mmCIF file with all atom_site columns, C-alpha atoms in Angstrom:
data_model
loop_
_atom_site.group_PDB
_atom_site.id
_atom_site.type_symbol
_atom_site.label_atom_id
_atom_site.label_alt_id
_atom_site.label_comp_id
_atom_site.label_asym_id
_atom_site.label_entity_id
_atom_site.label_seq_id
_atom_site.pdbx_PDB_ins_code
_atom_site.Cartn_x
_atom_site.Cartn_y
_atom_site.Cartn_z
_atom_site.occupancy
_atom_site.B_iso_or_equiv
_atom_site.pdbx_formal_charge
_atom_site.auth_seq_id
_atom_site.auth_comp_id
_atom_site.auth_asym_id
_atom_site.auth_atom_id
_atom_site.pdbx_PDB_model_num
ATOM 1  C CA . MET A 1 1  ? 4.861   8.513   4.776   1.00 43.00 ? 1  MET A CA 1
ATOM 2  C CA . VAL A 1 2  ? 3.781   6.973   8.077   1.00 54.00 ? 2  VAL A CA 1
ATOM 3  C CA . ALA A 1 3  ? 7.155   7.341   9.756   1.00 60.00 ? 3  ALA A CA 1
ATOM 4  C CA . ASP A 1 4  ? 10.708  7.828   8.607   1.00 71.00 ? 4  ASP A CA 1
ATOM 5  C CA . GLY A 1 5  ? 11.722  4.972   6.365   1.00 81.00 ? 5  GLY A CA 1
ATOM 6  C CA . VAL A 1 6  ? 8.263   3.416   5.983   1.00 89.00 ? 6  VAL A CA 1
ATOM 7  C CA . ARG A 1 7  ? 6.826   3.284   2.472   1.00 93.00 ? 7  ARG A CA 1
ATOM 8  C CA . LEU A 1 8  ? 3.096   3.175   1.708   1.00 94.00 ? 8  LEU A CA 1
ATOM 9  C CA . LEU A 1 9  ? 1.579   1.267   -1.194  1.00 96.00 ? 9  LEU A CA 1
ATOM 10 C CA . ASP A 1 10 ? -2.098  1.789   -2.060  1.00 97.00 ? 10 ASP A CA 1
ATOM 11 C CA . VAL A 1 11 ? -3.480  -1.104  -4.130  1.00 98.00 ? 11 VAL A CA 1
ATOM 12 C CA . ARG A 1 12 ? -7.101  0.114   -4.354  1.00 98.00 ? 12 ARG A CA 1
ATOM 13 C CA . ARG A 1 13 ? -9.085  0.742   -7.549  1.00 97.00 ? 13 ARG A CA 1
ATOM 14 C CA . ALA A 1 14 ? -9.247  4.217   -9.115  1.00 96.00 ? 14 ALA A CA 1
ATOM 15 C CA . ASP A 1 15 ? -12.811 4.812   -7.901  1.00 96.00 ? 15 ASP A CA 1
ATOM 16 C CA . GLU A 1 16 ? -11.707 4.044   -4.328  1.00 95.00 ? 16 GLU A CA 1
ATOM 17 C CA . VAL A 1 17 ? -8.672  6.319   -4.561  1.00 94.00 ? 17 VAL A CA 1
ATOM 18 C CA . ALA A 1 18 ? -10.944 9.168   -5.687  1.00 92.00 ? 18 ALA A CA 1
ATOM 19 C CA . ALA A 1 19 ? -12.437 9.163   -2.171  1.00 87.00 ? 19 ALA A CA 1
ATOM 20 C CA . GLY A 1 20 ? -9.074  10.092  -0.641  1.00 88.00 ? 20 GLY A CA 1
ATOM 21 C CA . VAL A 1 21 ? -5.518  8.898   -0.182  1.00 89.00 ? 21 VAL A CA 1
ATOM 22 C CA . ILE A 1 22 ? -3.004  8.619   2.618   1.00 89.00 ? 22 ILE A CA 1
ATOM 23 C CA . PRO A 1 23 ? -0.366  11.319  2.005   1.00 88.00 ? 23 PRO A CA 1
ATOM 24 C CA . GLY A 1 24 ? 2.854   9.967   0.538   1.00 90.00 ? 24 GLY A CA 1
ATOM 25 C CA . ALA A 1 25 ? 1.384   6.665   -0.658  1.00 93.00 ? 25 ALA A CA 1
ATOM 26 C CA . GLN A 1 26 ? 2.363   5.209   -4.007  1.00 95.00 ? 26 GLN A CA 1
ATOM 27 C CA . TRP A 1 27 ? -0.675  3.994   -5.956  1.00 97.00 ? 27 TRP A CA 1
ATOM 28 C CA . ILE A 1 28 ? -0.562  0.794   -8.001  1.00 98.00 ? 28 ILE A CA 1
ATOM 29 C CA . PRO A 1 29 ? -3.912  -1.023  -8.327  1.00 98.00 ? 29 PRO A CA 1
ATOM 30 C CA . VAL A 1 30 ? -3.506  -4.672  -7.330  1.00 98.00 ? 30 VAL A CA 1
ATOM 31 C CA . ASP A 1 31 ? -4.601  -5.816  -10.802 1.00 97.00 ? 31 ASP A CA 1
ATOM 32 C CA . GLU A 1 32 ? -1.708  -3.841  -12.329 1.00 98.00 ? 32 GLU A CA 1
ATOM 33 C CA . LEU A 1 33 ? 0.917   -4.980  -9.835  1.00 98.00 ? 33 LEU A CA 1
ATOM 34 C CA . PRO A 1 34 ? 2.463   -7.736  -12.012 1.00 97.00 ? 34 PRO A CA 1
ATOM 35 C CA . GLU A 1 35 ? 3.015   -5.266  -14.871 1.00 98.00 ? 35 GLU A CA 1
ATOM 36 C CA . ARG A 1 36 ? 4.204   -2.429  -12.621 1.00 98.00 ? 36 ARG A CA 1
ATOM 37 C CA . VAL A 1 37 ? 6.274   -4.245  -9.983  1.00 96.00 ? 37 VAL A CA 1
ATOM 38 C CA . GLY A 1 38 ? 9.384   -2.676  -11.535 1.00 94.00 ? 38 GLY A CA 1
ATOM 39 C CA . GLU A 1 39 ? 8.256   0.702   -10.165 1.00 95.00 ? 39 GLU A CA 1
ATOM 40 C CA . LEU A 1 40 ? 8.933   -0.553  -6.629  1.00 94.00 ? 40 LEU A CA 1
ATOM 41 C CA . THR A 1 41 ? 12.391  -0.713  -5.088  1.00 88.00 ? 41 THR A CA 1
ATOM 42 C CA . ARG A 1 42 ? 13.609  -3.741  -3.175  1.00 84.00 ? 42 ARG A CA 1
ATOM 43 C CA . ASP A 1 43 ? 15.423  -1.733  -0.520  1.00 81.00 ? 43 ASP A CA 1
ATOM 44 C CA . GLN A 1 44 ? 15.250  -2.681  3.138   1.00 75.00 ? 44 GLN A CA 1
ATOM 45 C CA . ALA A 1 45 ? 12.684  -0.034  4.093   1.00 84.00 ? 45 ALA A CA 1
ATOM 46 C CA . PRO A 1 46 ? 9.448   -1.530  5.419   1.00 93.00 ? 46 PRO A CA 1
ATOM 47 C CA . MET A 1 47 ? 6.407   -1.198  3.156   1.00 96.00 ? 47 MET A CA 1
ATOM 48 C CA . LEU A 1 48 ? 2.860   -0.852  4.498   1.00 95.00 ? 48 LEU A CA 1
ATOM 49 C CA . ILE A 1 49 ? 0.374   -2.054  1.876   1.00 97.00 ? 49 ILE A CA 1
ATOM 50 C CA . TYR A 1 50 ? -3.316  -1.227  2.011   1.00 96.00 ? 50 TYR A CA 1
ATOM 51 C CA . CYS A 1 51 ? -6.563  -1.580  0.094   1.00 96.00 ? 51 CYS A CA 1
ATOM 52 C CA . ALA A 1 52 ? -10.140 -0.851  1.149   1.00 95.00 ? 52 ALA A CA 1
ATOM 53 C CA . ALA A 1 53 ? -10.510 -3.680  3.684   1.00 94.00 ? 53 ALA A CA 1
ATOM 54 C CA . GLY A 1 54 ? -7.295  -5.743  3.714   1.00 94.00 ? 54 GLY A CA 1
ATOM 55 C CA . MET A 1 55 ? -7.981  -8.624  1.320   1.00 96.00 ? 55 MET A CA 1
ATOM 56 C CA . ARG A 1 56 ? -6.343  -7.252  -1.841  1.00 97.00 ? 56 ARG A CA 1
ATOM 57 C CA . SER A 1 57 ? -3.420  -5.865  0.126   1.00 97.00 ? 57 SER A CA 1
ATOM 58 C CA . ALA A 1 58 ? -2.880  -9.331  1.645   1.00 97.00 ? 58 ALA A CA 1
ATOM 59 C CA . ALA A 1 59 ? -2.732  -10.739 -1.898  1.00 98.00 ? 59 ALA A CA 1
ATOM 60 C CA . ALA A 1 60 ? -0.311  -7.950  -2.864  1.00 98.00 ? 60 ALA A CA 1
ATOM 61 C CA . CYS A 1 61 ? 1.919   -8.821  0.117   1.00 97.00 ? 61 CYS A CA 1
ATOM 62 C CA . GLU A 1 62 ? 1.953   -12.463 -0.937  1.00 97.00 ? 62 GLU A CA 1
ATOM 63 C CA . TYR A 1 63 ? 2.771   -11.597 -4.553  1.00 98.00 ? 63 TYR A CA 1
ATOM 64 C CA . LEU A 1 64 ? 5.551   -9.162  -3.606  1.00 97.00 ? 64 LEU A CA 1
ATOM 65 C CA . THR A 1 65 ? 7.059   -11.695 -1.192  1.00 96.00 ? 65 THR A CA 1
ATOM 66 C CA . GLU A 1 66 ? 7.196   -14.186 -4.074  1.00 96.00 ? 66 GLU A CA 1
ATOM 67 C CA . GLN A 1 67 ? 8.984   -11.496 -6.105  1.00 95.00 ? 67 GLN A CA 1
ATOM 68 C CA . GLY A 1 68 ? 11.714  -11.147 -3.460  1.00 93.00 ? 68 GLY A CA 1
ATOM 69 C CA . PHE A 1 69 ? 10.463  -8.195  -1.424  1.00 95.00 ? 69 PHE A CA 1
ATOM 70 C CA . ASP A 1 70 ? 11.016  -8.143  2.359   1.00 93.00 ? 70 ASP A CA 1
ATOM 71 C CA . GLY A 1 71 ? 9.599   -6.052  5.180   1.00 94.00 ? 71 GLY A CA 1
ATOM 72 C CA . LEU A 1 72 ? 5.999   -6.037  3.945   1.00 96.00 ? 72 LEU A CA 1
ATOM 73 C CA . TRP A 1 73 ? 3.062   -5.226  6.209   1.00 95.00 ? 73 TRP A CA 1
ATOM 74 C CA . ASN A 1 74 ? -0.645  -5.482  5.426   1.00 96.00 ? 74 ASN A CA 1
ATOM 75 C CA . LEU A 1 75 ? -2.801  -2.732  6.981   1.00 92.00 ? 75 LEU A CA 1
ATOM 76 C CA . ALA A 1 76 ? -5.435  -4.748  8.868   1.00 89.00 ? 76 ALA A CA 1
ATOM 77 C CA . GLY A 1 77 ? -8.868  -3.343  8.148   1.00 91.00 ? 77 GLY A CA 1
ATOM 78 C CA . GLY A 1 78 ? -7.553  -1.441  5.138   1.00 92.00 ? 78 GLY A CA 1
ATOM 79 C CA . PHE A 1 79 ? -8.022  2.215   4.278   1.00 91.00 ? 79 PHE A CA 1
ATOM 80 C CA . SER A 1 80 ? -11.129 2.555   6.432   1.00 85.00 ? 80 SER A CA 1
ATOM 81 C CA . SER A 1 81 ? -9.087  1.679   9.533   1.00 86.00 ? 81 SER A CA 1
ATOM 82 C CA . TRP A 1 82 ? -6.329  4.235   8.874   1.00 80.00 ? 82 TRP A CA 1
ATOM 83 C CA . SER A 1 83 ? -5.402  6.034   12.059  1.00 63.00 ? 83 SER A CA 1
ATOM 84 C CA . GLY A 1 84 ? -1.944  7.284   11.136  1.00 58.00 ? 84 GLY A CA 1
ATOM 85 C CA . PRO A 1 85 ? -0.802  10.797  11.956  1.00 54.00 ? 85 PRO A CA 1
ATOM 86 C CA . LYS A 1 86 ? -4.181  12.212  13.013  1.00 51.00 ? 86 LYS A CA 1
ATOM 87 C CA . GLY A 1 87 ? -5.826  9.993   10.367  1.00 53.00 ? 87 GLY A CA 1
ATOM 88 C CA . LYS A 1 88 ? -4.590  12.470  7.773   1.00 55.00 ? 88 LYS A CA 1
ATOM 89 C CA . LEU A 1 89 ? -5.965  12.109  4.253   1.00 52.00 ? 89 LEU A CA 1
ATOM 90 C CA . THR A 1 90 ? -5.716  14.079  1.040   1.00 52.00 ? 90 THR A CA 1
ATOM 91 C CA . SER A 1 91 ? -7.990  14.151  -1.960  1.00 47.00 ? 91 SER A CA 1
#
Protein backbone atom coordinates (compact mmCIF):
# COMPACT_ATOMS: atom_id res chain seq x y z
CA MET A 1 0.00 0.00 0.00
CA VAL A 2 1.33 3.44 -0.91
CA ALA A 3 -0.27 5.22 2.02
CA ASP A 4 -3.11 4.51 4.39
CA GLY A 5 -6.31 4.05 2.45
CA VAL A 6 -4.74 3.94 -1.03
CA ARG A 7 -5.19 0.73 -3.01
CA LEU A 8 -2.81 -0.43 -5.74
CA LEU A 9 -3.90 -2.28 -8.86
CA ASP A 10 -1.26 -3.82 -11.14
CA VAL A 11 -2.63 -4.47 -14.65
CA ARG A 12 0.60 -5.77 -16.23
CA ARG A 13 1.09 -9.13 -17.95
CA ALA A 14 2.42 -12.15 -16.03
CA ASP A 15 5.87 -11.89 -17.63
CA GLU A 16 6.12 -8.26 -16.48
CA VAL A 17 4.99 -9.08 -12.95
CA ALA A 18 7.73 -11.73 -12.74
CA ALA A 19 10.27 -8.89 -12.78
CA GLY A 20 8.91 -7.50 -9.51
CA VAL A 21 5.84 -6.02 -7.89
CA ILE A 22 4.98 -3.08 -5.68
CA PRO A 23 4.22 -4.49 -2.21
CA GLY A 24 0.52 -4.67 -1.43
CA ALA A 25 -0.65 -4.38 -5.05
CA GLN A 26 -3.53 -6.47 -6.33
CA TRP A 27 -2.73 -8.04 -9.70
CA ILE A 28 -5.37 -8.30 -12.43
CA PRO A 29 -3.99 -8.23 -16.00
CA VAL A 30 -5.83 -5.59 -18.03
CA ASP A 31 -7.06 -8.24 -20.49
CA GLU A 32 -8.77 -10.07 -17.61
CA LEU A 33 -10.29 -6.98 -16.01
CA PRO A 34 -13.80 -7.36 -17.52
CA GLU A 35 -14.07 -10.92 -16.19
CA ARG A 36 -12.51 -10.12 -12.80
CA VAL A 37 -13.92 -6.67 -12.01
CA GLY A 38 -16.02 -8.30 -9.28
CA GLU A 39 -12.82 -8.86 -7.28
CA LEU A 40 -12.54 -5.09 -6.77
CA THR A 41 -14.54 -3.17 -4.19
CA ARG A 42 -16.27 0.10 -5.01
CA ASP A 43 -15.45 1.74 -1.69
CA GLN A 44 -14.32 5.34 -1.49
CA ALA A 45 -10.62 4.56 -1.06
CA PRO A 46 -8.48 5.94 -3.88
CA MET A 47 -6.99 3.37 -6.25
CA LEU A 48 -3.63 3.86 -7.98
CA ILE A 49 -3.52 1.77 -11.17
CA TYR A 50 -0.29 0.96 -12.98
CA CYS A 51 1.13 -1.02 -15.87
CA ALA A 52 4.60 -0.96 -17.43
CA ALA A 53 4.40 2.52 -18.98
CA GLY A 54 0.94 3.98 -18.31
CA MET A 55 -1.07 3.15 -21.44
CA ARG A 56 -2.85 -0.01 -20.24
CA SER A 57 -3.46 1.48 -16.82
CA ALA A 58 -5.09 4.51 -18.49
CA ALA A 59 -7.41 2.10 -20.34
CA ALA A 60 -8.10 0.31 -17.04
CA CYS A 61 -8.99 3.64 -15.39
CA GLU A 62 -11.39 4.43 -18.21
CA TYR A 63 -13.02 1.00 -18.03
CA LEU A 64 -13.39 1.09 -14.24
CA THR A 65 -14.86 4.60 -14.38
CA GLU A 66 -17.48 3.27 -16.82
CA GLN A 67 -18.20 0.51 -14.29
CA GLY A 68 -18.94 3.05 -11.54
CA PHE A 69 -15.60 3.25 -9.74
CA ASP A 70 -14.43 6.60 -8.33
CA GLY A 71 -11.11 7.87 -7.03
CA LEU A 72 -8.95 6.26 -9.72
CA TRP A 73 -5.41 7.43 -10.47
CA ASN A 74 -3.13 6.32 -13.30
CA LEU A 75 0.57 6.07 -12.36
CA ALA A 76 2.22 8.28 -15.01
CA GLY A 77 5.21 6.49 -16.47
CA GLY A 78 4.01 3.17 -15.07
CA PHE A 79 5.96 0.63 -13.04
CA SER A 80 9.32 1.90 -14.26
CA SER A 81 8.62 5.31 -12.71
CA TRP A 82 7.67 3.94 -9.27
CA SER A 83 9.26 6.00 -6.54
CA GLY A 84 6.99 5.12 -3.63
CA PRO A 85 8.36 4.36 -0.19
CA LYS A 86 12.04 4.12 -1.13
CA GLY A 87 10.99 2.61 -4.49
CA LYS A 88 10.33 -0.63 -2.63
CA LEU A 89 9.70 -3.72 -4.73
CA THR A 90 9.25 -7.41 -4.04
CA SER A 91 9.73 -10.39 -6.29
